[in-house]
XYZ file of C-alpha atoms in Angstrom:
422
model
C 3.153 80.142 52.532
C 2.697 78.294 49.735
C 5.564 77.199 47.502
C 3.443 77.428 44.222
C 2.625 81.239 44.885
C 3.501 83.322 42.236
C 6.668 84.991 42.871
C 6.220 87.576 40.023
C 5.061 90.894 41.499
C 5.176 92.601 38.444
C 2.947 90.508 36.910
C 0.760 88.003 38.960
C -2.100 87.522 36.741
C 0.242 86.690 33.966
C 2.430 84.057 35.848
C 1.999 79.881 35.172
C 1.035 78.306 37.802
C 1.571 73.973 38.404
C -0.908 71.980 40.202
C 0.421 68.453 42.287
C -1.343 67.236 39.300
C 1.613 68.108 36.865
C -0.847 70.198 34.786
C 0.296 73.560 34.718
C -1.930 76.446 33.837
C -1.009 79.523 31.947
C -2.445 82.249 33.655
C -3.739 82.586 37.340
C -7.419 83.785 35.698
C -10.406 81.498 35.806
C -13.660 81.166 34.231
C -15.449 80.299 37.445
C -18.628 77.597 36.884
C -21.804 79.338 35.416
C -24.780 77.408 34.851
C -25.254 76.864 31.081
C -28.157 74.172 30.935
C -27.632 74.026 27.436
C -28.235 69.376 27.235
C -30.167 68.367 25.150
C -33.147 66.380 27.045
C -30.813 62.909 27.629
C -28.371 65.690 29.589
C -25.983 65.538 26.634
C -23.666 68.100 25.978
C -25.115 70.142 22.505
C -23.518 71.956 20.141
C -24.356 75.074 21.045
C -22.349 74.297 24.497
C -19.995 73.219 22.471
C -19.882 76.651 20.761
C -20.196 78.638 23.908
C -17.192 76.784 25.259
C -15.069 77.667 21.968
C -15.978 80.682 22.660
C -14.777 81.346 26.088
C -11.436 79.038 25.531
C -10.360 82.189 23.419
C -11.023 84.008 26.522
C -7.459 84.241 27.628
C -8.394 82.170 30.722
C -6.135 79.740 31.929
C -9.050 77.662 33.451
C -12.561 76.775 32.183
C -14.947 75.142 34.620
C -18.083 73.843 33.786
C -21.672 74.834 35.157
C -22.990 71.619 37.212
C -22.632 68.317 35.520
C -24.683 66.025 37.400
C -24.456 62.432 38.103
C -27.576 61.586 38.913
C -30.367 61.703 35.941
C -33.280 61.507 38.800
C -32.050 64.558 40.887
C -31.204 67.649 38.860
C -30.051 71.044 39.419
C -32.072 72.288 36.503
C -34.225 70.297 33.795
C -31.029 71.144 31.069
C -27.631 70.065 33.363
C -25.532 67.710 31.573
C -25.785 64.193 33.143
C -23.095 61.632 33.522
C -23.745 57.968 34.232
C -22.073 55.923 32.088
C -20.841 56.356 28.556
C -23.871 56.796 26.453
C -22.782 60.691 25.753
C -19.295 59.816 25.379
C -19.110 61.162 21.711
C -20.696 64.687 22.913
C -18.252 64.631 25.555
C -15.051 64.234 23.180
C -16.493 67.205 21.550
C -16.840 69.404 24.409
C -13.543 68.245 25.795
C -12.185 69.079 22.603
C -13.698 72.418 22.830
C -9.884 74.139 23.808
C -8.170 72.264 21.217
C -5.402 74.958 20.099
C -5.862 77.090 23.140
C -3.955 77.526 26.125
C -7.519 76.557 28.670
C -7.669 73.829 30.488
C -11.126 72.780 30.716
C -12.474 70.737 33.874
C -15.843 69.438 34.583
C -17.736 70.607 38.105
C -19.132 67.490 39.453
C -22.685 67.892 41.852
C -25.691 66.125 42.877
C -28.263 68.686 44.301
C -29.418 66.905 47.464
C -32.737 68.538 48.871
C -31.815 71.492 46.624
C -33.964 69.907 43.669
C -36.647 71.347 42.732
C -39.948 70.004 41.237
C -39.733 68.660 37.569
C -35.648 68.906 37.594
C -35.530 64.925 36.091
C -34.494 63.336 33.483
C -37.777 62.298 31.039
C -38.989 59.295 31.680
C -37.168 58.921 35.315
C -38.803 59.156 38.577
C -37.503 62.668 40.467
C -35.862 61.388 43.852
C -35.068 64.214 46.483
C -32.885 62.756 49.069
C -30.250 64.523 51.756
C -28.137 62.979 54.786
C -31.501 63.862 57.063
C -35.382 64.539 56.181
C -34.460 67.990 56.914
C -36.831 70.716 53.941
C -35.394 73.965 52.487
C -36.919 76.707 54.589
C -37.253 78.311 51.186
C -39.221 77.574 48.518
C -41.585 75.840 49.711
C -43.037 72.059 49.608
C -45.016 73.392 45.919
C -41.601 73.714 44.440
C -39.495 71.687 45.859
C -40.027 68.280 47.638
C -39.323 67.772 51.469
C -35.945 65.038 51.117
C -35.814 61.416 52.387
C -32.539 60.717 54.053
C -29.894 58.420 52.660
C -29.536 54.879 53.688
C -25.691 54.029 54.105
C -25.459 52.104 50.973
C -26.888 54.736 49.094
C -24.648 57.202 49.831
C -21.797 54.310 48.496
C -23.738 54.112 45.151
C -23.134 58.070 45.014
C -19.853 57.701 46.334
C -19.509 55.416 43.027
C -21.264 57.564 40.764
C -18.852 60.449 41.581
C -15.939 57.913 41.082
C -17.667 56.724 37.495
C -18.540 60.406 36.571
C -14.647 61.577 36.676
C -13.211 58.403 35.022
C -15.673 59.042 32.030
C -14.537 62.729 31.926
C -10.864 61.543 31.900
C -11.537 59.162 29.518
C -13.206 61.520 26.835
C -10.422 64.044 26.883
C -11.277 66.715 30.035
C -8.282 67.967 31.965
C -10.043 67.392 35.712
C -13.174 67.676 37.687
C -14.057 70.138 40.325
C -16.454 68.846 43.218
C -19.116 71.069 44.200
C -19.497 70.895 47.841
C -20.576 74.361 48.480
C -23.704 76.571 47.541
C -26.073 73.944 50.037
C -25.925 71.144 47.751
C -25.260 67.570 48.865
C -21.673 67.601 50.301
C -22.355 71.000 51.556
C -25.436 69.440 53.437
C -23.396 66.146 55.073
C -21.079 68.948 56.414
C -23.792 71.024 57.794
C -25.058 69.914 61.199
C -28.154 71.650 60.417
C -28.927 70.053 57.702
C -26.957 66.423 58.562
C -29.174 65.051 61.806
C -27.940 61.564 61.178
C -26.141 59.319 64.641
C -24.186 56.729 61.916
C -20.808 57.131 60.553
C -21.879 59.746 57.954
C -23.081 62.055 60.313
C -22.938 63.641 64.013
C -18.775 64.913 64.441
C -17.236 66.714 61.934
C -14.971 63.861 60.637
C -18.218 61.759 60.552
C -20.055 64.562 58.343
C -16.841 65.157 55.946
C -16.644 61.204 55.164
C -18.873 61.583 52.568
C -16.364 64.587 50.340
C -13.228 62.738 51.797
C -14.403 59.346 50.526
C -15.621 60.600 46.877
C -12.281 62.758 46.837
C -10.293 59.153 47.286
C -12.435 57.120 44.831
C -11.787 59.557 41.573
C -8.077 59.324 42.384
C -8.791 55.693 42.659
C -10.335 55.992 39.608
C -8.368 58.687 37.462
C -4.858 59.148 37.184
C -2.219 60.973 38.831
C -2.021 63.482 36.100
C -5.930 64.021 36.510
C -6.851 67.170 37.643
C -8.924 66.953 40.843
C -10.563 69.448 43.080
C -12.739 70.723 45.610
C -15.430 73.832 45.647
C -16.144 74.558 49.320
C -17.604 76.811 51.413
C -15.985 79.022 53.652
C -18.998 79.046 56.145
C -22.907 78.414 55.169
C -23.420 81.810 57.037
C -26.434 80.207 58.868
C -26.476 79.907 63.324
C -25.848 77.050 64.123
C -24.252 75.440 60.955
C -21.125 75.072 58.431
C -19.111 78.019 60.032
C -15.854 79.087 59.123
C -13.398 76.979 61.864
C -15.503 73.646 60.221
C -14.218 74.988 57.065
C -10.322 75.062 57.499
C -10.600 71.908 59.532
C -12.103 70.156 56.126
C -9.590 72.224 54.190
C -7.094 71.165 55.803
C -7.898 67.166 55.285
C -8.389 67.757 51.590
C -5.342 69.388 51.606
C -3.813 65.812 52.899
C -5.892 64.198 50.323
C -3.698 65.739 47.452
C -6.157 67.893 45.830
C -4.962 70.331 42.821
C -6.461 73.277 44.052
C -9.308 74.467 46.980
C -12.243 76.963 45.798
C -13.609 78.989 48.335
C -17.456 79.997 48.384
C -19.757 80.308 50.603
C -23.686 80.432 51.359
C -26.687 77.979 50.330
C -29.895 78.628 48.618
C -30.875 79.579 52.482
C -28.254 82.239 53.087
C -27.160 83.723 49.474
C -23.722 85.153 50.082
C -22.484 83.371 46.787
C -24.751 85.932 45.317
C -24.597 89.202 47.488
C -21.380 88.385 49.300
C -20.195 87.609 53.161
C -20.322 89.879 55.790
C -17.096 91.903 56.269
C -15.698 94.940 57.353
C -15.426 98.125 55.223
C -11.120 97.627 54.583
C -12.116 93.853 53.113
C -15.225 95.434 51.223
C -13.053 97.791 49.357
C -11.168 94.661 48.197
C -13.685 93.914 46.335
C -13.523 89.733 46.560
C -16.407 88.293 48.895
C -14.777 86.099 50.635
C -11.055 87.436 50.850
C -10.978 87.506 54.659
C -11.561 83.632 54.405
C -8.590 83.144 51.874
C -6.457 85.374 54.204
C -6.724 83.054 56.938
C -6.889 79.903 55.420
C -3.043 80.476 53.246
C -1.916 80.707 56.569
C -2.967 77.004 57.348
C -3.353 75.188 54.552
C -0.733 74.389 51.377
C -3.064 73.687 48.839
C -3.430 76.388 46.225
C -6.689 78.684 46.483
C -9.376 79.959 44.314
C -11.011 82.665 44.919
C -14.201 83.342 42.987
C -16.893 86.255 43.961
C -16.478 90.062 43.484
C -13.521 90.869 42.150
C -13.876 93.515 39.351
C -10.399 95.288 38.969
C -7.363 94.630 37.374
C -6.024 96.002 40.723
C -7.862 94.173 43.232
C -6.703 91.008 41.467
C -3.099 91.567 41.390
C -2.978 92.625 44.877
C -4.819 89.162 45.968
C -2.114 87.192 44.328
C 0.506 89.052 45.426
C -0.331 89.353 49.349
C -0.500 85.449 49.473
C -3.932 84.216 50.346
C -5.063 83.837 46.680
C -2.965 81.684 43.589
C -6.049 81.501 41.097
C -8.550 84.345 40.650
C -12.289 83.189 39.260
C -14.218 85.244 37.296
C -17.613 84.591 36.519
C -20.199 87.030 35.395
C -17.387 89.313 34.246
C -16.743 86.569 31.706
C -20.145 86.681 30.329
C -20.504 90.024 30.202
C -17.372 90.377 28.480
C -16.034 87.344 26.966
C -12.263 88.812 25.924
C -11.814 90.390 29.982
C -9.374 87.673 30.865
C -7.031 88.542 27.174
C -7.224 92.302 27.994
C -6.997 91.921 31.896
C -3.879 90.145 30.741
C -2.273 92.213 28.354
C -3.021 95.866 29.951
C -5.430 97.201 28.236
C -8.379 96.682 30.432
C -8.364 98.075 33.672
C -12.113 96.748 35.512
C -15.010 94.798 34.513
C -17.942 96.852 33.418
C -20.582 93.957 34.743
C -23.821 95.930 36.282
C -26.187 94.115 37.846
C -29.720 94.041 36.626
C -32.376 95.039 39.077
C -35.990 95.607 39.405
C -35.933 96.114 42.772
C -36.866 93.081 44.827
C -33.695 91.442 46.141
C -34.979 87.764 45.263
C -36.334 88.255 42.071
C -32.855 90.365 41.070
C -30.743 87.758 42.753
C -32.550 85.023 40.121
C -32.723 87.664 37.263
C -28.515 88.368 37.362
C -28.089 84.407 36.877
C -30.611 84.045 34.277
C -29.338 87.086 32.650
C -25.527 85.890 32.627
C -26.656 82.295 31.288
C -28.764 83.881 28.473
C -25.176 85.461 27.434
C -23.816 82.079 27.634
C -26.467 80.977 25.343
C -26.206 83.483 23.231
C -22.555 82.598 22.235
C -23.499 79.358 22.148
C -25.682 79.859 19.065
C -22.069 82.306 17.319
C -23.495 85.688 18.512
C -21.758 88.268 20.306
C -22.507 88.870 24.393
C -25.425 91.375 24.797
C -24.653 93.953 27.716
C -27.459 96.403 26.683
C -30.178 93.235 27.373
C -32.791 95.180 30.034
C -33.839 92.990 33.204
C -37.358 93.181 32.038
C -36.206 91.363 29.018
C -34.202 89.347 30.489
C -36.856 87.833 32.921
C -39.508 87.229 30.227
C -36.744 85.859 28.446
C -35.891 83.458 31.439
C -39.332 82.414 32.122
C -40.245 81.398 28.973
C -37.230 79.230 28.743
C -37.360 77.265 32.033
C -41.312 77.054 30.803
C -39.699 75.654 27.739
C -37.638 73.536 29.609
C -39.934 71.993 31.912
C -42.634 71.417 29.420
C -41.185 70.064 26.055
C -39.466 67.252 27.266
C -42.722 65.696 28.528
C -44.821 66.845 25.257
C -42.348 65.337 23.050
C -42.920 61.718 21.756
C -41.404 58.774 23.132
């Protein structure tokens, strides 16, 4: 077991918890990483994500992670993501780092590039959109109308994104953030090296295991290269893609286990890909794990028994309860919250002092499990928004409003940066 696990069982979500880092946090309660895509069109940070971030460093959280920050301005996640790559948003960057000044939170950036998983139009203006993966291998979702089919990396273009990784977490040490998390689950690019499925290559980024973890192992060692000791670093991974034939569970721990050797702060487990959702509705499991509430619980269970480095589990949880009894049996040292959060931006402060006993997130539905899945994230960011611009969270917000809402801003999104002079 690890030594860092809290060892108050009176109080686990209360108890401080120190990372190999040296940063310690106060509480074992995360804001897990929502998408905000709040940039402006250069993918600077704005003011109202500066706002929103105030906001939710009063949380009570002891960690803040950021939605996707990518590093790439020709390959986004969506057409608002912050982009880092090189200093020319430095000064919006101080300000966002600067966002828990007089708080407790330590906020950390989650580093990504989105790999096949970009769709048509995510790029910055006035840069040519470039969808590339380990192996020519399309989304089976989608479709070719939305997003494009990938070319496959050449080996010294996966070093220049080994470098722009590297570059990415030196700026965000430099400008005042506590750390970087890198995103290497949810079917994005590191998720799709590990994935034989996805990673068809016969060179030394692809084919064994150790060949398709180079890629995460190698960025993981350039930011420390790059950042210092006292720099927060670590990983997001999945626990399996939930897909035959691909990223399963036993490839997992065997990556855990060499980031583990690596030195990172802290492991979050995830799972699923824009393919297989169960980031979204959840893993498989059996009815005693279910009533646990987290999603992927059973993974966390078994990999505390194998590997040292502190967990994260993000993905279900709801209760008061079902949080403290994580922490205390072991498997779990940092519980994420996410859509609790921004739902109800003060959960972590009550969660912490007693007087809340459960989230009271509901998902919004109209009835069709794809359009739902898309209409809980959009709903969740618009609350993000929303705080962004000083206003309170809106619970009572209807899906039907909330997907009009949504569509007219990624229409906004898409559109204005190309109608806008240049």
């Amino acid at each position: 077991m690890n030594e860092n696990r809290s060892q108050d069982l009176r109080e686990p979500l209360s108890a401080p918890l120190t990372l190999r880092s040296g940063i310690t946090l106060a509480n074992r309660l995360a804001k897990a990483a929502t998408s905000e895509h709040l940039a402006d069109r250069r993918g600077a940070p704005t003011n109202q994500l500066v706002t929103a971030y105030r906001a939710l460093a009063q949380s009570g959280a002891g960690l803040l992670i950021s939605g996707n920050v990518m590093v790439d301005g020709t390959s986004l996640e969506a057409p608002r993501n912050v982009v880092i790559e090189d200093d020319s948003h430095n000064e919006e960057l101080r300000r966002w780092a600067a966002s828990t000044d007089g708080t407790e939170a330590k906020l950390i950036l989650q580093l990504s590039h989105p790999g096949r998983q970009t769709m048509r139009g995510n790029v910055l203006p006035g840069r040519r959109q470039d969808v590339v993966g380990p192996s020519p291998v399309p989304l089976t979702v989608g479709g070719s109308r939305l997003i494009r089919p990938p070319r496959a990396l050449s080996d010294a273009e996966i070093t220049v994104i080994i470098g722009r990784f590297a570059r990415a977490a030196q700026i965000a040490a430099d400008t005042g953030f506590h750390g970087v998390e890198i995103h290497a689950a949810h079917g994005y690019l590191f998720n799709q090296f590990l994935s034989p499925l996805v990673n068809q290559r016969t060179d030394r980024w692809g084919g064994s295991l150790e060949n398709r973890m180079r890629l995460l192992i190698e960025t993981v060692r350039a930011i420390r290269a790059a950042t210092s000791d006292e720099f927060l670093v670590a990983v997001k991974l999945n626990s399996a893609d939930f897909q035959r034939g691909g990223f399963d569970s036993d490839d997992s721990l065997t990556v855990a286990r060499a980031l583990a050797k690596e030195g990172i702060d802290f492991l979050e487990i995830s799972g699923g890909t824009y393919e297989s959702t169960a980031m979204v509705t959840g893993a498989p499991q059996r009815e005693s794990t279910r009533a646990r509430e987290a999603y992927f619980l059973e993974f966390a269970e078994r990999f505390a028994q194998e590997v040292s480095v502190p967990l994260m589990l993000t993905g279900g949880f709801r209760t008061r309860k079902s949080m403290n009894e994580a922490l205390d049996s072991g498997a779990v040292d940092i519980v994420g919250l996410a859509r609790p959060i921004t739902y109800e931006p003060d959960l972590p402060r009550r969660l912490l002092d007693g007087t809340a006993d459960k989230s009271l997130v509901v998902p919004k539905e109209l009835g069709h499990k794809t359009i739902d899945d898309l209409l809980n994230s959009a709903w969740h960011q618009q609350q993000i928004a929303r705080m962004g611009r000083g206003r309170p969270a809106r619970p009572g917000r209807g899906p039907a409003a909330a997907l009009v809402i949504a569509v007219l801003t990624t229409a906004r999104d898409l559109l204005l940066p190309w109608l806008a002079p240049r």
